[in-house]
mmCIF file of C-alpha atoms in Angstrom:
data_model
loop_
_atom_site.group_PDB
_atom_site.id
_atom_site.type_symbol
_atom_site.label_atom_id
_atom_site.label_comp_id
_atom_site.label_asym_id
_atom_site.label_seq_id
_atom_site.Cartn_x
_atom_site.Cartn_y
_atom_site.Cartn_z
ATOM 1 C CA UNK A 1 0.000 0.000 0.000
ATOM 2 C CA UNK A 2 1.380 3.418 -0.962
ATOM 3 C CA UNK A 3 1.993 5.684 2.012
ATOM 4 C CA UNK A 4 0.482 9.172 2.128
ATOM 5 C CA UNK A 5 3.201 11.684 1.201
ATOM 6 C CA UNK A 6 4.450 14.141 3.758
ATOM 7 C CA UNK A 7 3.708 17.842 3.211
ATOM 8 C CA UNK A 8 7.384 18.669 2.640
ATOM 9 C CA UNK A 9 7.825 15.955 0.027
ATOM 10 C CA UNK A 10 4.565 16.972 -1.647
ATOM 11 C CA UNK A 11 5.599 20.624 -1.900
ATOM 12 C CA UNK A 12 8.987 19.776 -3.369
ATOM 13 C CA UNK A 13 7.385 17.321 -5.755
ATOM 14 C CA UNK A 14 4.776 19.778 -7.027
ATOM 15 C CA UNK A 15 7.487 22.279 -7.949
ATOM 16 C CA UNK A 16 9.724 19.611 -9.496
ATOM 17 C CA UNK A 17 6.898 18.313 -11.675
ATOM 18 C CA UNK A 18 6.399 21.688 -13.383
ATOM 19 C CA UNK A 19 9.471 21.556 -15.687
ATOM 20 C CA UNK A 20 8.490 18.031 -16.763
ATOM 21 C CA UNK A 21 5.032 19.311 -17.663
ATOM 22 C CA UNK A 22 6.587 22.248 -19.505
ATOM 23 C CA UNK A 23 8.848 19.930 -21.525
ATOM 24 C CA UNK A 24 5.864 17.856 -22.583
ATOM 25 C CA UNK A 25 3.840 20.961 -23.427
ATOM 26 C CA UNK A 26 6.722 22.276 -25.553
ATOM 27 C CA UNK A 27 6.934 18.891 -27.328
ATOM 28 C CA UNK A 28 10.527 18.409 -26.240
ATOM 29 C CA UNK A 29 9.612 14.940 -24.945
ATOM 30 C CA UNK A 30 6.444 12.886 -25.520
ATOM 31 C CA UNK A 31 5.832 12.117 -21.849
ATOM 32 C CA UNK A 32 7.237 11.153 -18.502
ATOM 33 C CA UNK A 33 6.688 9.973 -14.955
ATOM 34 C CA UNK A 34 8.181 11.635 -11.894
ATOM 35 C CA UNK A 35 8.362 9.747 -8.627
ATOM 36 C CA UNK A 36 9.737 10.576 -5.190
ATOM 37 C CA UNK A 37 10.085 8.660 -1.940
ATOM 38 C CA UNK A 38 11.564 9.303 1.487
ATOM 39 C CA UNK A 39 13.170 6.988 3.997
ATOM 40 C CA UNK A 40 9.845 6.568 5.833
ATOM 41 C CA UNK A 41 8.113 5.295 2.734
ATOM 42 C CA UNK A 42 6.107 8.416 1.869
ATOM 43 C CA UNK A 43 5.908 8.574 -1.908
ATOM 44 C CA UNK A 44 4.326 10.359 -4.858
ATOM 45 C CA UNK A 45 4.133 9.281 -8.504
ATOM 46 C CA UNK A 46 2.674 11.422 -11.286
ATOM 47 C CA UNK A 47 2.594 10.977 -15.066
ATOM 48 C CA UNK A 48 1.999 13.279 -18.001
ATOM 49 C CA UNK A 49 1.950 13.183 -21.794
ATOM 50 C CA UNK A 50 2.168 10.254 -24.172
ATOM 51 C CA UNK A 51 3.720 6.820 -23.795
ATOM 52 C CA UNK A 52 3.718 6.530 -27.583
ATOM 53 C CA UNK A 53 3.137 8.894 -30.494
ATOM 54 C CA UNK A 54 3.620 6.655 -33.539
ATOM 55 C CA UNK A 55 2.295 4.590 -35.116
ATOM 56 C CA UNK A 56 -0.624 4.864 -32.677
ATOM 57 C CA UNK A 57 -0.803 7.361 -29.772
ATOM 58 C CA UNK A 58 -1.095 6.089 -26.196
ATOM 59 C CA UNK A 59 -1.217 8.131 -22.998
ATOM 60 C CA UNK A 60 1.392 7.891 -20.276
ATOM 61 C CA UNK A 61 0.249 6.275 -17.017
ATOM 62 C CA UNK A 62 1.683 6.246 -13.501
ATOM 63 C CA UNK A 63 2.370 2.511 -13.957
ATOM 64 C CA UNK A 64 3.817 2.656 -17.479
ATOM 65 C CA UNK A 65 6.803 0.343 -17.924
ATOM 66 C CA UNK A 66 10.092 1.885 -19.078
ATOM 67 C CA UNK A 67 13.200 0.560 -20.727
ATOM 68 C CA UNK A 68 15.520 1.648 -17.906
ATOM 69 C CA UNK A 69 18.660 1.439 -20.084
ATOM 70 C CA UNK A 70 21.793 2.098 -18.001
ATOM 71 C CA UNK A 71 19.848 2.058 -14.733
ATOM 72 C CA UNK A 72 20.379 -1.678 -15.261
ATOM 73 C CA UNK A 73 23.959 -1.055 -14.135
ATOM 74 C CA UNK A 74 22.942 0.222 -10.702
ATOM 75 C CA UNK A 75 19.718 -1.693 -10.064
ATOM 76 C CA UNK A 76 20.757 -5.124 -11.312
ATOM 77 C CA UNK A 77 24.489 -5.570 -11.969
ATOM 78 C CA UNK A 78 26.162 -3.498 -9.248
ATOM 79 C CA UNK A 79 24.209 -4.969 -6.290
ATOM 80 C CA UNK A 80 24.898 -8.505 -7.491
ATOM 81 C CA UNK A 81 28.614 -7.921 -7.974
ATOM 82 C CA UNK A 82 28.878 -6.307 -4.534
ATOM 83 C CA UNK A 83 26.935 -9.173 -2.928
ATOM 84 C CA UNK A 84 29.300 -11.706 -4.514
ATOM 85 C CA UNK A 85 32.239 -9.752 -3.122
ATOM 86 C CA UNK A 86 30.710 -9.700 0.353
ATOM 87 C CA UNK A 87 30.137 -13.452 0.179
ATOM 88 C CA UNK A 88 33.777 -13.983 -0.780
ATOM 89 C CA UNK A 89 32.950 -15.386 -4.206
ATOM 90 C CA UNK A 90 34.955 -12.653 -5.921
ATOM 91 C CA UNK A 91 37.582 -10.134 -4.835
ATOM 92 C CA UNK A 92 36.826 -6.647 -6.136
ATOM 93 C CA UNK A 93 40.537 -5.991 -6.570
ATOM 94 C CA UNK A 94 41.161 -9.229 -8.429
ATOM 95 C CA UNK A 95 41.296 -9.146 -12.226
ATOM 96 C CA UNK A 96 38.287 -10.244 -14.220
ATOM 97 C CA UNK A 97 40.290 -13.254 -15.397
ATOM 98 C CA UNK A 98 39.768 -14.762 -11.948
ATOM 99 C CA UNK A 99 36.244 -15.518 -13.259
ATOM 100 C CA UNK A 100 36.780 -15.023 -17.003
ATOM 101 C CA UNK A 101 40.103 -16.798 -17.614
ATOM 102 C CA UNK A 102 39.497 -16.713 -21.367
ATOM 103 C CA UNK A 103 39.550 -12.896 -21.513
ATOM 104 C CA UNK A 104 42.291 -12.144 -24.075
ATOM 105 C CA UNK A 105 43.502 -15.690 -23.494
ATOM 106 C CA UNK A 106 45.973 -15.622 -26.415
ATOM 107 C CA UNK A 107 48.044 -12.794 -24.936
ATOM 108 C CA UNK A 108 49.105 -13.346 -21.322
ATOM 109 C CA UNK A 109 50.418 -9.763 -21.096
ATOM 110 C CA UNK A 110 47.325 -8.044 -22.507
ATOM 111 C CA UNK A 111 46.205 -5.050 -20.464
ATOM 112 C CA UNK A 112 42.623 -6.357 -20.535
ATOM 113 C CA UNK A 113 43.741 -9.301 -18.370
ATOM 114 C CA UNK A 114 44.759 -6.893 -15.600
ATOM 115 C CA UNK A 115 41.419 -5.043 -15.354
ATOM 116 C CA UNK A 116 39.714 -5.561 -11.972
ATOM 117 C CA UNK A 117 36.095 -5.757 -10.873
ATOM 118 C CA UNK A 118 36.457 -2.526 -8.905
ATOM 119 C CA UNK A 119 37.893 -0.692 -11.906
ATOM 120 C CA UNK A 120 34.940 -1.786 -14.011
ATOM 121 C CA UNK A 121 32.460 -0.657 -11.349
ATOM 122 C CA UNK A 122 34.098 2.781 -11.277
ATOM 123 C CA UNK A 123 34.698 3.086 -15.026
ATOM 124 C CA UNK A 124 38.441 3.356 -14.452
ATOM 125 C CA UNK A 125 39.495 1.159 -17.382
ATOM 126 C CA UNK A 126 40.869 1.993 -20.863
ATOM 127 C CA UNK A 127 37.853 0.560 -22.706
ATOM 128 C CA UNK A 128 36.174 2.818 -25.311
ATOM 129 C CA UNK A 129 33.108 4.865 -24.460
ATOM 130 C CA UNK A 130 31.036 3.444 -27.318
ATOM 131 C CA UNK A 131 31.443 0.383 -29.509
ATOM 132 C CA UNK A 132 28.816 -0.803 -32.050
ATOM 133 C CA UNK A 133 29.170 -4.480 -31.178
ATOM 134 C CA UNK A 134 25.816 -5.249 -32.808
ATOM 135 C CA UNK A 135 27.274 -4.429 -36.227
ATOM 136 C CA UNK A 136 29.474 -7.539 -36.019
ATOM 137 C CA UNK A 137 26.521 -9.925 -36.128
ATOM 138 C CA UNK A 138 23.462 -11.236 -34.296
ATOM 139 C CA UNK A 139 24.809 -14.487 -32.842
ATOM 140 C CA UNK A 140 24.945 -13.770 -29.091
ATOM 141 C CA UNK A 141 27.517 -16.444 -28.269
ATOM 142 C CA UNK A 142 29.767 -15.391 -31.114
ATOM 143 C CA UNK A 143 29.527 -11.771 -29.933
ATOM 144 C CA UNK A 144 30.450 -12.818 -26.397
ATOM 145 C CA UNK A 145 33.553 -14.545 -27.740
ATOM 146 C CA UNK A 146 34.340 -11.501 -29.879
ATOM 147 C CA UNK A 147 34.171 -9.160 -26.869
ATOM 148 C CA UNK A 148 36.364 -11.456 -24.771
ATOM 149 C CA UNK A 149 39.007 -11.980 -27.461
ATOM 150 C CA UNK A 150 39.098 -8.584 -29.136
ATOM 151 C CA UNK A 151 42.274 -6.533 -28.799
ATOM 152 C CA UNK A 152 40.745 -3.338 -27.477
ATOM 153 C CA UNK A 153 42.617 -0.095 -28.143
ATOM 154 C CA UNK A 154 43.568 1.399 -24.780
ATOM 155 C CA UNK A 155 42.685 5.027 -24.086
ATOM 156 C CA UNK A 156 42.106 7.336 -21.134
ATOM 157 C CA UNK A 157 39.405 5.987 -18.787
ATOM 158 C CA UNK A 158 35.862 7.059 -19.656
ATOM 159 C CA UNK A 159 32.352 5.871 -18.873
ATOM 160 C CA UNK A 160 32.080 2.668 -20.912
ATOM 161 C CA UNK A 161 29.361 0.063 -21.363
ATOM 162 C CA UNK A 162 32.108 -2.510 -21.954
ATOM 163 C CA UNK A 163 32.905 -2.407 -18.228
ATOM 164 C CA UNK A 164 29.422 -3.604 -17.328
ATOM 165 C CA UNK A 165 29.086 -5.968 -20.258
ATOM 166 C CA UNK A 166 32.115 -7.779 -18.843
ATOM 167 C CA UNK A 167 30.703 -7.678 -15.305
ATOM 168 C CA UNK A 168 27.549 -9.222 -16.764
ATOM 169 C CA UNK A 169 29.657 -11.962 -18.358
ATOM 170 C CA UNK A 170 31.106 -12.669 -14.906
ATOM 171 C CA UNK A 171 27.608 -12.989 -13.441
ATOM 172 C CA UNK A 172 26.675 -15.375 -16.235
ATOM 173 C CA UNK A 173 29.786 -17.481 -15.788
ATOM 174 C CA UNK A 174 29.316 -17.779 -12.015
ATOM 175 C CA UNK A 175 25.616 -18.673 -12.217
ATOM 176 C CA UNK A 176 25.758 -20.787 -15.398
ATOM 177 C CA UNK A 177 22.825 -18.738 -16.686
ATOM 178 C CA UNK A 178 22.507 -16.025 -19.280
ATOM 179 C CA UNK A 179 21.296 -12.750 -17.812
ATOM 180 C CA UNK A 180 17.867 -13.034 -19.414
ATOM 181 C CA UNK A 181 17.351 -16.255 -17.425
ATOM 182 C CA UNK A 182 18.249 -14.561 -14.132
ATOM 183 C CA UNK A 183 15.694 -13.075 -11.736
ATOM 184 C CA UNK A 184 15.625 -9.342 -12.560
ATOM 185 C CA UNK A 185 14.395 -8.488 -9.077
ATOM 186 C CA UNK A 186 10.961 -7.644 -7.639
ATOM 187 C CA UNK A 187 8.988 -5.329 -9.901
ATOM 188 C CA UNK A 188 11.435 -5.606 -12.806
ATOM 189 C CA UNK A 189 11.533 -7.595 -16.053
ATOM 190 C CA UNK A 190 13.678 -8.091 -19.162
ATOM 191 C CA UNK A 191 10.795 -7.212 -21.486
ATOM 192 C CA UNK A 192 7.131 -6.349 -21.224
ATOM 193 C CA UNK A 193 3.985 -6.123 -23.311
ATOM 194 C CA UNK A 194 4.156 -3.323 -25.890
ATOM 195 C CA UNK A 195 0.865 -1.730 -24.878
ATOM 196 C CA UNK A 196 1.963 -1.094 -21.283
ATOM 197 C CA UNK A 197 5.443 0.256 -22.096
ATOM 198 C CA UNK A 198 6.786 3.660 -23.038
ATOM 199 C CA UNK A 199 7.863 3.424 -26.662
ATOM 200 C CA UNK A 200 11.462 4.230 -27.508
ATOM 201 C CA UNK A 201 12.937 4.580 -30.975
ATOM 202 C CA UNK A 202 11.765 3.845 -34.484
ATOM 203 C CA UNK A 203 14.829 1.634 -34.920
ATOM 204 C CA UNK A 204 16.665 2.041 -38.213
ATOM 205 C CA UNK A 205 18.038 -1.511 -38.243
ATOM 206 C CA UNK A 206 15.202 -3.425 -36.626
ATOM 207 C CA UNK A 207 12.718 -1.484 -38.787
ATOM 208 C CA UNK A 208 10.036 -0.976 -36.179
ATOM 209 C CA UNK A 209 9.070 1.245 -33.273
ATOM 210 C CA UNK A 210 10.388 -0.420 -30.139
ATOM 211 C CA UNK A 211 8.056 -0.842 -27.192
ATOM 212 C CA UNK A 212 8.509 -3.443 -24.491
ATOM 213 C CA UNK A 213 11.757 -4.722 -26.046
ATOM 214 C CA UNK A 214 15.224 -3.443 -25.258
ATOM 215 C CA UNK A 215 16.339 -0.358 -27.135
ATOM 216 C CA UNK A 216 20.088 -0.703 -26.558
ATOM 217 C CA UNK A 217 21.548 -2.139 -29.751
ATOM 218 C CA UNK A 218 24.345 -4.112 -28.113
ATOM 219 C CA UNK A 219 22.084 -5.565 -25.446
ATOM 220 C CA UNK A 220 19.622 -6.625 -28.123
ATOM 221 C CA UNK A 221 22.328 -8.371 -30.151
ATOM 222 C CA UNK A 222 23.740 -10.078 -27.043
ATOM 223 C CA UNK A 223 20.196 -11.092 -26.015
ATOM 224 C CA UNK A 224 20.808 -9.755 -22.531
ATOM 225 C CA UNK A 225 23.730 -7.946 -20.927
ATOM 226 C CA UNK A 226 24.942 -6.329 -17.728
ATOM 227 C CA UNK A 227 24.827 -2.750 -18.949
ATOM 228 C CA UNK A 228 21.203 -2.409 -20.144
ATOM 229 C CA UNK A 229 17.978 -4.313 -20.711
ATOM 230 C CA UNK A 230 16.054 -3.932 -17.441
ATOM 231 C CA UNK A 231 12.417 -2.771 -17.521
ATOM 232 C CA UNK A 232 10.523 -1.305 -14.594
ATOM 233 C CA UNK A 233 7.932 1.208 -13.469
ATOM 234 C CA UNK A 234 8.368 4.311 -11.339
ATOM 235 C CA UNK A 235 7.009 2.322 -8.401
ATOM 236 C CA UNK A 236 9.566 -0.467 -8.776
ATOM 237 C CA UNK A 237 12.428 2.025 -9.126
ATOM 238 C CA UNK A 238 11.250 3.821 -5.967
ATOM 239 C CA UNK A 239 10.964 0.493 -4.134
ATOM 240 C CA UNK A 240 14.603 -0.174 -4.996
ATOM 241 C CA UNK A 241 15.635 3.319 -3.886
ATOM 242 C CA UNK A 242 13.740 3.085 -0.601
ATOM 243 C CA UNK A 243 15.447 -0.222 0.116
ATOM 244 C CA UNK A 244 18.807 1.533 -0.065
ATOM 245 C CA UNK A 245 17.575 4.484 2.009
ATOM 246 C CA UNK A 246 16.209 2.342 4.842
ATOM 247 C CA UNK A 247 18.844 -0.386 4.609
ATOM 248 C CA UNK A 248 16.513 -3.250 3.722
ATOM 249 C CA UNK A 249 17.466 -3.516 0.051
ATOM 250 C CA UNK A 250 21.143 -4.426 0.384
ATOM 251 C CA UNK A 251 23.683 -5.086 3.085
ATOM 252 C CA UNK A 252 25.232 -2.228 5.037
ATOM 253 C CA UNK A 253 28.586 -3.000 3.438
ATOM 254 C CA UNK A 254 27.214 -2.983 -0.113
ATOM 255 C CA UNK A 255 25.362 0.299 0.434
ATOM 256 C CA UNK A 256 28.530 1.806 1.882
ATOM 257 C CA UNK A 257 30.459 0.795 -1.240
ATOM 258 C CA UNK A 258 27.781 2.318 -3.474
ATOM 259 C CA UNK A 259 28.511 5.573 -1.647
ATOM 260 C CA UNK A 260 32.296 5.214 -1.526
ATOM 261 C CA UNK A 261 34.092 7.433 -4.078
ATOM 262 C CA UNK A 262 36.410 5.852 -6.608
ATOM 263 C CA UNK A 263 37.037 9.105 -8.475
ATOM 264 C CA UNK A 264 35.852 12.707 -8.551
ATOM 265 C CA UNK A 265 32.684 11.608 -10.371
ATOM 266 C CA UNK A 266 32.150 7.925 -9.587
ATOM 267 C CA UNK A 267 31.501 5.492 -6.751
ATOM 268 C CA UNK A 268 31.096 1.719 -7.027
ATOM 269 C CA UNK A 269 28.623 1.634 -9.911
ATOM 270 C CA UNK A 270 27.089 5.062 -9.367
ATOM 271 C CA UNK A 271 27.791 8.716 -10.081
ATOM 272 C CA UNK A 272 28.398 11.203 -7.266
ATOM 273 C CA UNK A 273 27.828 14.969 -7.294
ATOM 274 C CA UNK A 274 30.189 17.091 -9.369
ATOM 275 C CA UNK A 275 29.815 20.356 -11.247
ATOM 276 C CA UNK A 276 27.316 19.866 -14.049
ATOM 277 C CA UNK A 277 26.144 16.400 -13.022
ATOM 278 C CA UNK A 278 22.642 15.129 -13.752
ATOM 279 C CA UNK A 279 21.260 15.558 -10.232
ATOM 280 C CA UNK A 280 21.584 19.342 -10.214
ATOM 281 C CA UNK A 281 23.684 21.757 -8.195
ATOM 282 C CA UNK A 282 21.871 21.477 -4.858
ATOM 283 C CA UNK A 283 22.352 17.798 -4.006
ATOM 284 C CA UNK A 284 23.960 17.032 -0.684
ATOM 285 C CA UNK A 285 27.385 15.352 -0.727
ATOM 286 C CA UNK A 286 25.635 12.138 0.313
ATOM 287 C CA UNK A 287 23.841 11.727 -3.007
ATOM 288 C CA UNK A 288 24.367 9.077 -5.664
ATOM 289 C CA UNK A 289 22.616 8.842 -9.007
ATOM 290 C CA UNK A 290 22.633 7.482 -12.517
ATOM 291 C CA UNK A 291 20.945 8.091 -15.853
ATOM 292 C CA UNK A 292 19.859 5.969 -18.803
ATOM 293 C CA UNK A 293 20.059 6.795 -22.502
ATOM 294 C CA UNK A 294 16.346 6.245 -23.110
ATOM 295 C CA UNK A 295 15.584 9.199 -20.817
ATOM 296 C CA UNK A 296 15.578 7.610 -17.378
ATOM 297 C CA UNK A 297 17.276 8.537 -14.128
ATOM 298 C CA UNK A 298 17.433 7.813 -10.381
ATOM 299 C CA UNK A 299 19.003 9.894 -7.608
ATOM 300 C CA UNK A 300 19.249 8.959 -3.921
ATOM 301 C CA UNK A 301 20.133 11.578 -1.307
ATOM 302 C CA UNK A 302 21.134 9.695 1.826
ATOM 303 C CA UNK A 303 21.805 12.875 3.817
ATOM 304 C CA UNK A 304 18.287 14.203 3.265
ATOM 305 C CA UNK A 305 16.701 10.761 3.268
ATOM 306 C CA UNK A 306 14.875 10.965 -0.041
ATOM 307 C CA UNK A 307 15.109 9.773 -3.633
ATOM 308 C CA UNK A 308 13.537 10.726 -6.925
ATOM 309 C CA UNK A 309 13.225 9.127 -10.326
ATOM 310 C CA UNK A 310 12.507 10.846 -13.626
ATOM 311 C CA UNK A 311 11.446 8.420 -16.344
ATOM 312 C CA UNK A 312 10.850 9.742 -19.869
ATOM 313 C CA UNK A 313 10.670 8.441 -23.419
ATOM 314 C CA UNK A 314 12.804 11.290 -24.747
ATOM 315 C CA UNK A 315 14.161 9.222 -27.705
ATOM 316 C CA UNK A 316 10.681 8.465 -29.091
ATOM 317 C CA UNK A 317 10.402 8.322 -32.031
ATOM 318 C CA UNK A 318 14.070 9.277 -32.608
ATOM 319 C CA UNK A 319 17.228 10.041 -30.656
ATOM 320 C CA UNK A 320 18.246 12.612 -33.257
ATOM 321 C CA UNK A 321 16.444 15.504 -31.599
ATOM 322 C CA UNK A 322 17.369 17.931 -28.829
ATOM 323 C CA UNK A 323 15.011 16.861 -26.070
ATOM 324 C CA UNK A 324 16.610 19.089 -23.442
ATOM 325 C CA UNK A 325 16.903 16.085 -21.113
ATOM 326 C CA UNK A 326 20.183 17.262 -19.539
ATOM 327 C CA UNK A 327 18.721 20.567 -18.379
ATOM 328 C CA UNK A 328 15.422 18.933 -17.398
ATOM 329 C CA UNK A 329 17.146 16.457 -15.100
ATOM 330 C CA UNK A 330 19.209 19.172 -13.431
ATOM 331 C CA UNK A 331 16.215 21.470 -12.975
ATOM 332 C CA UNK A 332 14.080 18.706 -11.488
ATOM 333 C CA UNK A 333 16.927 17.796 -9.134
ATOM 334 C CA UNK A 334 17.375 21.370 -7.960
ATOM 335 C CA UNK A 335 13.647 21.737 -7.305
ATOM 336 C CA UNK A 336 13.554 18.444 -5.430
ATOM 337 C CA UNK A 337 16.314 19.922 -3.275
ATOM 338 C CA UNK A 338 14.526 23.150 -2.408
ATOM 339 C CA UNK A 339 15.267 25.600 -5.216
ATOM 340 C CA UNK A 340 12.603 28.288 -5.455
#
């Protein structure tokens, strides 16, 4: 049962919802859902606009399912990797080859064989920011072998999906299951019915408007991966966030690691506040957050004891449009944190 929101949360929420409504009114994005929760379980969820525009319009609902994109990294992959570390199954400072011995197996001195779990969680590796793996074929097992054996060109560390694709491979190897056969967690799924989902892109290589199936090209080709592919509603995202706020959703040690800095911008799996980050300028130092390419985001402020999620379909029907999502996220965050 949803708790009645507190007056303070309600006032912040009402102000934070206004820029979302303005973005929809200006046709910058088709629609969205804003949700907020505090440590006590008070919560609000409100939707606006359209879940789909083409080929047939549908209205956005409070319980619309979203392709969460890179929120998969923080909701699914990171907690599982940290739990394995706590159980002693893996060592975060051990190289990935402790679980994936075939990573660059033909070159014992390859730099890829020295990359650790912790470095992948914090995006502190030399992997490229973007790689169109899906253009090399549609056989998921062949693509897995390709990723493991490819000689990747080293560069300065950046945010890279490859880090979490490899962490997903480790989860698969340890469980003897592909990710799509794993439990996605309460309230989440790996796909959903098209008529209850927020549509994403009119895909140029799948030749259809995507709704209820993963948008991320590499995840689609791999048929499940550690960096993307999770679906959920605002309610399920808030349930996850509340579990971290009140300590019921993960162990104390895992939550501490999610908050422990690994760089000026990153913790274990998450982002932390820095100038220009997605959560806005008014977050407390005890805030972590993450965004997803499809137009999703989640921010958890442990100091203030509240979290908010902004879920949009900003790439529908195309990503090649200035949706203003960067400014929208920052504005919503500032208003959730008391800006007038």
